[in-house]
Amino acid sequence: MGIGASTPRPALHLPPLDDATSLAFLRRFSNVAVGEHKKYGIPASVLLACAYVNSFAGQRPLVLEANNFFALACSPTWDGRTHSLNGHCFRRYDRAWDSFRDFSLYLTRQSGFDSLRRTAGSDWRKWAAGLAAQDVSDVADFEAEVKKAVESYRLFELDGK
């Protein structure tokens, strides 16, 4: 269904991404992910990989049109700006940073977040599985794609910063 979505959305597939695009995206947002990790306890590797996967490394139309890097849908409690895409309502942000912060806040407000933080600790693999189980993406094979990004780009190295 995708996070925050009130109506099901079809699963999307992560398109092929060239290394230059991927690396530029990961470099651009690595410090943001580390900062969010320090504030909210979500491993930076997982947060950055979630943004990478959900935004197609910043190439998804939702990013280009609404600065929404996590495909956060509108919800009944969302009172911010919105963006309509393919008949679905998404949250709209002024800056990329706002999207990262809102995603961190969204996760911390989920009923299973405290349990996930306790049981997963700093294990990024458990975090990837736990977030996939909470349906935080409309990307097919989300957990596998997150793990692939973390391993391929050694994002786990951010977790110690």
mmCIF file with all atom_site columns, C-alpha atoms in Angstrom:
data_model
loop_
_atom_site.group_PDB
_atom_site.id
_atom_site.type_symbol
_atom_site.label_atom_id
_atom_site.label_alt_id
_atom_site.label_comp_id
_atom_site.label_asym_id
_atom_site.label_entity_id
_atom_site.label_seq_id
_atom_site.pdbx_PDB_ins_code
_atom_site.Cartn_x
_atom_site.Cartn_y
_atom_site.Cartn_z
_atom_site.occupancy
_atom_site.B_iso_or_equiv
_atom_site.pdbx_formal_charge
_atom_site.auth_seq_id
_atom_site.auth_comp_id
_atom_site.auth_asym_id
_atom_site.auth_atom_id
_atom_site.pdbx_PDB_model_num
ATOM 1   C CA . MET A 1 1   ? 0.000  0.000  0.000   1.00 0.00 ? 1   MET A CA 1
ATOM 2   C CA . GLY A 1 2   ? 2.800  2.445  0.788   1.00 0.00 ? 2   GLY A CA 1
ATOM 3   C CA . ILE A 1 3   ? 3.310  4.596  3.807   1.00 0.00 ? 3   ILE A CA 1
ATOM 4   C CA . GLY A 1 4   ? 0.505  6.802  4.847   1.00 0.00 ? 4   GLY A CA 1
ATOM 5   C CA . ALA A 1 5   ? -1.606 5.679  1.900   1.00 0.00 ? 5   ALA A CA 1
ATOM 6   C CA . SER A 1 6   ? -5.305 5.267  2.461   1.00 0.00 ? 6   SER A CA 1
ATOM 7   C CA . THR A 1 7   ? -5.841 3.477  -0.848  1.00 0.00 ? 7   THR A CA 1
ATOM 8   C CA . PRO A 1 8   ? -3.600 0.775  -2.287  1.00 0.00 ? 8   PRO A CA 1
ATOM 9   C CA . ARG A 1 9   ? -1.064 1.802  -4.903  1.00 0.00 ? 9   ARG A CA 1
ATOM 10  C CA . PRO A 1 10  ? 0.490  -0.616 -7.368  1.00 0.00 ? 10  PRO A CA 1
ATOM 11  C CA . ALA A 1 11  ? 3.985  -1.798 -6.515  1.00 0.00 ? 11  ALA A CA 1
ATOM 12  C CA . LEU A 1 12  ? 6.706  -0.033 -8.453  1.00 0.00 ? 12  LEU A CA 1
ATOM 13  C CA . HIS A 1 13  ? 10.015 -1.501 -9.520  1.00 0.00 ? 13  HIS A CA 1
ATOM 14  C CA . LEU A 1 14  ? 13.272 0.280  -8.892  1.00 0.00 ? 14  LEU A CA 1
ATOM 15  C CA . PRO A 1 15  ? 14.549 1.212  -12.357 1.00 0.00 ? 15  PRO A CA 1
ATOM 16  C CA . PRO A 1 16  ? 18.156 0.629  -13.386 1.00 0.00 ? 16  PRO A CA 1
ATOM 17  C CA . LEU A 1 17  ? 20.294 3.461  -12.036 1.00 0.00 ? 17  LEU A CA 1
ATOM 18  C CA . ASP A 1 18  ? 23.773 4.349  -13.225 1.00 0.00 ? 18  ASP A CA 1
ATOM 19  C CA . ASP A 1 19  ? 26.584 4.565  -10.689 1.00 0.00 ? 19  ASP A CA 1
ATOM 20  C CA . ALA A 1 20  ? 27.176 8.290  -11.180 1.00 0.00 ? 20  ALA A CA 1
ATOM 21  C CA . THR A 1 21  ? 23.542 9.103  -10.342 1.00 0.00 ? 21  THR A CA 1
ATOM 22  C CA . SER A 1 22  ? 23.540 6.700  -7.395  1.00 0.00 ? 22  SER A CA 1
ATOM 23  C CA . LEU A 1 23  ? 26.792 7.949  -5.909  1.00 0.00 ? 23  LEU A CA 1
ATOM 24  C CA . ALA A 1 24  ? 25.824 11.607 -6.309  1.00 0.00 ? 24  ALA A CA 1
ATOM 25  C CA . PHE A 1 25  ? 22.547 10.938 -4.485  1.00 0.00 ? 25  PHE A CA 1
ATOM 26  C CA . LEU A 1 26  ? 24.203 9.004  -1.661  1.00 0.00 ? 26  LEU A CA 1
ATOM 27  C CA . ARG A 1 27  ? 26.917 11.633 -1.167  1.00 0.00 ? 27  ARG A CA 1
ATOM 28  C CA . ARG A 1 28  ? 24.362 14.436 -1.174  1.00 0.00 ? 28  ARG A CA 1
ATOM 29  C CA . PHE A 1 29  ? 22.250 12.914 1.598   1.00 0.00 ? 29  PHE A CA 1
ATOM 30  C CA . SER A 1 30  ? 24.700 10.919 3.728   1.00 0.00 ? 30  SER A CA 1
ATOM 31  C CA . ASN A 1 31  ? 25.147 13.715 6.285   1.00 0.00 ? 31  ASN A CA 1
ATOM 32  C CA . VAL A 1 32  ? 21.392 14.197 6.535   1.00 0.00 ? 32  VAL A CA 1
ATOM 33  C CA . ALA A 1 33  ? 20.962 10.472 7.254   1.00 0.00 ? 33  ALA A CA 1
ATOM 34  C CA . VAL A 1 34  ? 23.690 10.576 9.916   1.00 0.00 ? 34  VAL A CA 1
ATOM 35  C CA . GLY A 1 35  ? 22.023 13.574 11.568  1.00 0.00 ? 35  GLY A CA 1
ATOM 36  C CA . GLU A 1 36  ? 18.627 11.860 11.590  1.00 0.00 ? 36  GLU A CA 1
ATOM 37  C CA . HIS A 1 37  ? 20.253 8.734  13.060  1.00 0.00 ? 37  HIS A CA 1
ATOM 38  C CA . LYS A 1 38  ? 21.686 10.748 15.929  1.00 0.00 ? 38  LYS A CA 1
ATOM 39  C CA . LYS A 1 39  ? 18.335 12.386 16.659  1.00 0.00 ? 39  LYS A CA 1
ATOM 40  C CA . TYR A 1 40  ? 15.944 9.435  16.152  1.00 0.00 ? 40  TYR A CA 1
ATOM 41  C CA . GLY A 1 41  ? 18.033 6.260  16.419  1.00 0.00 ? 41  GLY A CA 1
ATOM 42  C CA . ILE A 1 42  ? 17.242 4.943  12.945  1.00 0.00 ? 42  ILE A CA 1
ATOM 43  C CA . PRO A 1 43  ? 20.451 3.587  11.393  1.00 0.00 ? 43  PRO A CA 1
ATOM 44  C CA . ALA A 1 44  ? 21.790 6.088  8.858   1.00 0.00 ? 44  ALA A CA 1
ATOM 45  C CA . SER A 1 45  ? 22.403 3.244  6.410   1.00 0.00 ? 45  SER A CA 1
ATOM 46  C CA . VAL A 1 46  ? 18.754 2.225  6.440   1.00 0.00 ? 46  VAL A CA 1
ATOM 47  C CA . LEU A 1 47  ? 17.410 5.754  6.307   1.00 0.00 ? 47  LEU A CA 1
ATOM 48  C CA . LEU A 1 48  ? 19.625 6.620  3.334   1.00 0.00 ? 48  LEU A CA 1
ATOM 49  C CA . ALA A 1 49  ? 18.813 3.340  1.593   1.00 0.00 ? 49  ALA A CA 1
ATOM 50  C CA . CYS A 1 50  ? 15.076 3.953  2.115   1.00 0.00 ? 50  CYS A CA 1
ATOM 51  C CA . ALA A 1 51  ? 15.430 7.369  0.486   1.00 0.00 ? 51  ALA A CA 1
ATOM 52  C CA . TYR A 1 52  ? 17.514 5.884  -2.331  1.00 0.00 ? 52  TYR A CA 1
ATOM 53  C CA . VAL A 1 53  ? 15.019 3.111  -3.066  1.00 0.00 ? 53  VAL A CA 1
ATOM 54  C CA . ASN A 1 54  ? 11.821 5.133  -2.606  1.00 0.00 ? 54  ASN A CA 1
ATOM 55  C CA . SER A 1 55  ? 13.094 8.078  -4.651  1.00 0.00 ? 55  SER A CA 1
ATOM 56  C CA . PHE A 1 56  ? 14.886 6.073  -7.353  1.00 0.00 ? 56  PHE A CA 1
ATOM 57  C CA . ALA A 1 57  ? 18.075 7.907  -6.330  1.00 0.00 ? 57  ALA A CA 1
ATOM 58  C CA . GLY A 1 58  ? 16.272 11.217 -6.652  1.00 0.00 ? 58  GLY A CA 1
ATOM 59  C CA . GLN A 1 59  ? 14.943 10.494 -10.147 1.00 0.00 ? 59  GLN A CA 1
ATOM 60  C CA . ARG A 1 60  ? 11.340 9.634  -9.299  1.00 0.00 ? 60  ARG A CA 1
ATOM 61  C CA . PRO A 1 61  ? 8.797  12.225 -10.516 1.00 0.00 ? 61  PRO A CA 1
ATOM 62  C CA . LEU A 1 62  ? 7.524  12.583 -6.947  1.00 0.00 ? 62  LEU A CA 1
ATOM 63  C CA . VAL A 1 63  ? 10.954 13.871 -5.913  1.00 0.00 ? 63  VAL A CA 1
ATOM 64  C CA . LEU A 1 64  ? 11.287 16.204 -8.844  1.00 0.00 ? 64  LEU A CA 1
ATOM 65  C CA . GLU A 1 65  ? 7.794  17.647 -8.403  1.00 0.00 ? 65  GLU A CA 1
ATOM 66  C CA . ALA A 1 66  ? 7.247  17.546 -4.629  1.00 0.00 ? 66  ALA A CA 1
ATOM 67  C CA . ASN A 1 67  ? 10.616 16.956 -2.860  1.00 0.00 ? 67  ASN A CA 1
ATOM 68  C CA . ASN A 1 68  ? 9.096  13.746 -1.460  1.00 0.00 ? 68  ASN A CA 1
ATOM 69  C CA . PHE A 1 69  ? 12.009 11.289 -1.158  1.00 0.00 ? 69  PHE A CA 1
ATOM 70  C CA . PHE A 1 70  ? 10.074 8.580  0.707   1.00 0.00 ? 70  PHE A CA 1
ATOM 71  C CA . ALA A 1 71  ? 6.799  8.531  -1.246  1.00 0.00 ? 71  ALA A CA 1
ATOM 72  C CA . LEU A 1 72  ? 4.925  9.561  1.891   1.00 0.00 ? 72  LEU A CA 1
ATOM 73  C CA . ALA A 1 73  ? 1.259  9.675  1.033   1.00 0.00 ? 73  ALA A CA 1
ATOM 74  C CA . CYS A 1 74  ? -1.238 12.109 2.471   1.00 0.00 ? 74  CYS A CA 1
ATOM 75  C CA . SER A 1 75  ? -2.998 10.884 5.576   1.00 0.00 ? 75  SER A CA 1
ATOM 76  C CA . PRO A 1 76  ? -6.104 12.070 7.410   1.00 0.00 ? 76  PRO A CA 1
ATOM 77  C CA . THR A 1 77  ? -3.873 13.901 9.906   1.00 0.00 ? 77  THR A CA 1
ATOM 78  C CA . TRP A 1 78  ? -1.581 15.500 7.292   1.00 0.00 ? 78  TRP A CA 1
ATOM 79  C CA . ASP A 1 79  ? -2.183 19.242 7.218   1.00 0.00 ? 79  ASP A CA 1
ATOM 80  C CA . GLY A 1 80  ? 0.761  20.253 5.038   1.00 0.00 ? 80  GLY A CA 1
ATOM 81  C CA . ARG A 1 81  ? 0.975  20.890 1.330   1.00 0.00 ? 81  ARG A CA 1
ATOM 82  C CA . THR A 1 82  ? 0.000  18.111 -1.055  1.00 0.00 ? 82  THR A CA 1
ATOM 83  C CA . HIS A 1 83  ? 0.800  16.906 -4.544  1.00 0.00 ? 83  HIS A CA 1
ATOM 84  C CA . SER A 1 84  ? -1.388 14.748 -6.754  1.00 0.00 ? 84  SER A CA 1
ATOM 85  C CA . LEU A 1 85  ? 0.305  12.130 -8.926  1.00 0.00 ? 85  LEU A CA 1
ATOM 86  C CA . ASN A 1 86  ? -1.450 9.361  -10.833 1.00 0.00 ? 86  ASN A CA 1
ATOM 87  C CA . GLY A 1 87  ? -4.623 9.882  -8.837  1.00 0.00 ? 87  GLY A CA 1
ATOM 88  C CA . HIS A 1 88  ? -2.892 9.621  -5.447  1.00 0.00 ? 88  HIS A CA 1
ATOM 89  C CA . CYS A 1 89  ? -2.264 12.308 -2.872  1.00 0.00 ? 89  CYS A CA 1
ATOM 90  C CA . PHE A 1 90  ? 1.303  12.717 -1.637  1.00 0.00 ? 90  PHE A CA 1
ATOM 91  C CA . ARG A 1 91  ? 2.944  15.029 0.840   1.00 0.00 ? 91  ARG A CA 1
ATOM 92  C CA . ARG A 1 92  ? 4.783  17.977 -0.688  1.00 0.00 ? 92  ARG A CA 1
ATOM 93  C CA . TYR A 1 93  ? 7.893  19.544 0.852   1.00 0.00 ? 93  TYR A CA 1
ATOM 94  C CA . ASP A 1 94  ? 9.778  22.760 0.240   1.00 0.00 ? 94  ASP A CA 1
ATOM 95  C CA . ARG A 1 95  ? 13.180 21.114 0.748   1.00 0.00 ? 95  ARG A CA 1
ATOM 96  C CA . ALA A 1 96  ? 14.648 17.629 0.635   1.00 0.00 ? 96  ALA A CA 1
ATOM 97  C CA . TRP A 1 97  ? 15.594 17.935 4.300   1.00 0.00 ? 97  TRP A CA 1
ATOM 98  C CA . ASP A 1 98  ? 11.922 18.406 5.211   1.00 0.00 ? 98  ASP A CA 1
ATOM 99  C CA . SER A 1 99  ? 11.140 15.060 3.584   1.00 0.00 ? 99  SER A CA 1
ATOM 100 C CA . PHE A 1 100 ? 13.856 13.280 5.578   1.00 0.00 ? 100 PHE A CA 1
ATOM 101 C CA . ARG A 1 101 ? 12.680 14.832 8.845   1.00 0.00 ? 101 ARG A CA 1
ATOM 102 C CA . ASP A 1 102 ? 9.037  14.005 8.175   1.00 0.00 ? 102 ASP A CA 1
ATOM 103 C CA . PHE A 1 103 ? 9.968  10.395 7.406   1.00 0.00 ? 103 PHE A CA 1
ATOM 104 C CA . SER A 1 104 ? 11.884 10.152 10.693  1.00 0.00 ? 104 SER A CA 1
ATOM 105 C CA . LEU A 1 105 ? 8.915  11.599 12.552  1.00 0.00 ? 105 LEU A CA 1
ATOM 106 C CA . TYR A 1 106 ? 6.523  9.326  10.688  1.00 0.00 ? 106 TYR A CA 1
ATOM 107 C CA . LEU A 1 107 ? 8.517  6.253  11.703  1.00 0.00 ? 107 LEU A CA 1
ATOM 108 C CA . THR A 1 108 ? 8.843  7.277  15.349  1.00 0.00 ? 108 THR A CA 1
ATOM 109 C CA . ARG A 1 109 ? 5.081  7.673  15.577  1.00 0.00 ? 109 ARG A CA 1
ATOM 110 C CA . GLN A 1 110 ? 4.336  4.161  14.313  1.00 0.00 ? 110 GLN A CA 1
ATOM 111 C CA . SER A 1 111 ? 3.080  1.712  16.922  1.00 0.00 ? 111 SER A CA 1
ATOM 112 C CA . GLY A 1 112 ? 5.885  -0.785 16.326  1.00 0.00 ? 112 GLY A CA 1
ATOM 113 C CA . PHE A 1 113 ? 8.754  1.710  16.235  1.00 0.00 ? 113 PHE A CA 1
ATOM 114 C CA . ASP A 1 114 ? 9.860  1.411  19.871  1.00 0.00 ? 114 ASP A CA 1
ATOM 115 C CA . SER A 1 115 ? 9.756  -2.362 19.640  1.00 0.00 ? 115 SER A CA 1
ATOM 116 C CA . LEU A 1 116 ? 11.746 -2.316 16.409  1.00 0.00 ? 116 LEU A CA 1
ATOM 117 C CA . ARG A 1 117 ? 14.333 0.030  17.910  1.00 0.00 ? 117 ARG A CA 1
ATOM 118 C CA . ARG A 1 118 ? 14.682 -2.261 20.935  1.00 0.00 ? 118 ARG A CA 1
ATOM 119 C CA . THR A 1 119 ? 14.872 -5.541 19.022  1.00 0.00 ? 119 THR A CA 1
ATOM 120 C CA . ALA A 1 120 ? 16.890 -4.356 16.019  1.00 0.00 ? 120 ALA A CA 1
ATOM 121 C CA . GLY A 1 121 ? 19.258 -2.057 17.866  1.00 0.00 ? 121 GLY A CA 1
ATOM 122 C CA . SER A 1 122 ? 21.927 -1.071 15.374  1.00 0.00 ? 122 SER A CA 1
ATOM 123 C CA . ASP A 1 123 ? 21.449 -4.124 13.132  1.00 0.00 ? 123 ASP A CA 1
ATOM 124 C CA . TRP A 1 124 ? 20.598 -2.551 9.779   1.00 0.00 ? 124 TRP A CA 1
ATOM 125 C CA . ARG A 1 125 ? 19.383 -5.897 8.372   1.00 0.00 ? 125 ARG A CA 1
ATOM 126 C CA . LYS A 1 126 ? 16.763 -6.203 11.123  1.00 0.00 ? 126 LYS A CA 1
ATOM 127 C CA . TRP A 1 127 ? 15.742 -2.601 10.522  1.00 0.00 ? 127 TRP A CA 1
ATOM 128 C CA . ALA A 1 128 ? 15.290 -3.255 6.797   1.00 0.00 ? 128 ALA A CA 1
ATOM 129 C CA . ALA A 1 129 ? 13.132 -6.291 7.543   1.00 0.00 ? 129 ALA A CA 1
ATOM 130 C CA . GLY A 1 130 ? 11.152 -4.468 10.221  1.00 0.00 ? 130 GLY A CA 1
ATOM 131 C CA . LEU A 1 131 ? 10.417 -1.471 8.028   1.00 0.00 ? 131 LEU A CA 1
ATOM 132 C CA . ALA A 1 132 ? 9.440  -3.710 5.122   1.00 0.00 ? 132 ALA A CA 1
ATOM 133 C CA . ALA A 1 133 ? 7.018  -5.511 7.444   1.00 0.00 ? 133 ALA A CA 1
ATOM 134 C CA . GLN A 1 134 ? 5.490  -2.117 8.327   1.00 0.00 ? 134 GLN A CA 1
ATOM 135 C CA . ASP A 1 135 ? 4.755  -1.467 4.650   1.00 0.00 ? 135 ASP A CA 1
ATOM 136 C CA . VAL A 1 136 ? 6.847  1.703  4.368   1.00 0.00 ? 136 VAL A CA 1
ATOM 137 C CA . SER A 1 137 ? 7.237  1.582  0.607   1.00 0.00 ? 137 SER A CA 1
ATOM 138 C CA . ASP A 1 138 ? 5.398  1.124  -2.651  1.00 0.00 ? 138 ASP A CA 1
ATOM 139 C CA . VAL A 1 139 ? 8.525  -0.371 -4.261  1.00 0.00 ? 139 VAL A CA 1
ATOM 140 C CA . ALA A 1 140 ? 8.394  -4.091 -5.011  1.00 0.00 ? 140 ALA A CA 1
ATOM 141 C CA . ASP A 1 141 ? 10.925 -6.173 -3.058  1.00 0.00 ? 141 ASP A CA 1
ATOM 142 C CA . PHE A 1 142 ? 11.611 -3.183 -0.810  1.00 0.00 ? 142 PHE A CA 1
ATOM 143 C CA . GLU A 1 143 ? 13.558 -5.119 1.814   1.00 0.00 ? 143 GLU A CA 1
ATOM 144 C CA . ALA A 1 144 ? 15.809 -6.758 -0.794  1.00 0.00 ? 144 ALA A CA 1
ATOM 145 C CA . GLU A 1 145 ? 16.367 -3.418 -2.548  1.00 0.00 ? 145 GLU A CA 1
ATOM 146 C CA . VAL A 1 146 ? 17.304 -1.695 0.721   1.00 0.00 ? 146 VAL A CA 1
ATOM 147 C CA . LYS A 1 147 ? 19.723 -4.474 1.637   1.00 0.00 ? 147 LYS A CA 1
ATOM 148 C CA . LYS A 1 148 ? 21.241 -4.379 -1.844  1.00 0.00 ? 148 LYS A CA 1
ATOM 149 C CA . ALA A 1 149 ? 21.804 -0.610 -1.589  1.00 0.00 ? 149 ALA A CA 1
ATOM 150 C CA . VAL A 1 150 ? 23.347 -0.854 1.889   1.00 0.00 ? 150 VAL A CA 1
ATOM 151 C CA . GLU A 1 151 ? 25.694 -3.644 0.837   1.00 0.00 ? 151 GLU A CA 1
ATOM 152 C CA . SER A 1 152 ? 26.569 -2.375 -2.658  1.00 0.00 ? 152 SER A CA 1
ATOM 153 C CA . TYR A 1 153 ? 27.446 1.122  -1.484  1.00 0.00 ? 153 TYR A CA 1
ATOM 154 C CA . ARG A 1 154 ? 28.736 0.126  1.977   1.00 0.00 ? 154 ARG A CA 1
ATOM 155 C CA . LEU A 1 155 ? 26.203 2.411  3.640   1.00 0.00 ? 155 LEU A CA 1
ATOM 156 C CA . PHE A 1 156 ? 26.652 0.469  6.883   1.00 0.00 ? 156 PHE A CA 1
ATOM 157 C CA . GLU A 1 157 ? 29.840 2.502  7.324   1.00 0.00 ? 157 GLU A CA 1
ATOM 158 C CA . LEU A 1 158 ? 27.641 5.533  8.078   1.00 0.00 ? 158 LEU A CA 1
ATOM 159 C CA . ASP A 1 159 ? 26.182 3.837  11.152  1.00 0.00 ? 159 ASP A CA 1
ATOM 160 C CA . GLY A 1 160 ? 29.363 4.349  13.168  1.00 0.00 ? 160 GLY A CA 1
ATOM 161 C CA . LYS A 1 161 ? 29.460 8.114  12.613  1.00 0.00 ? 161 LYS A CA 1
#
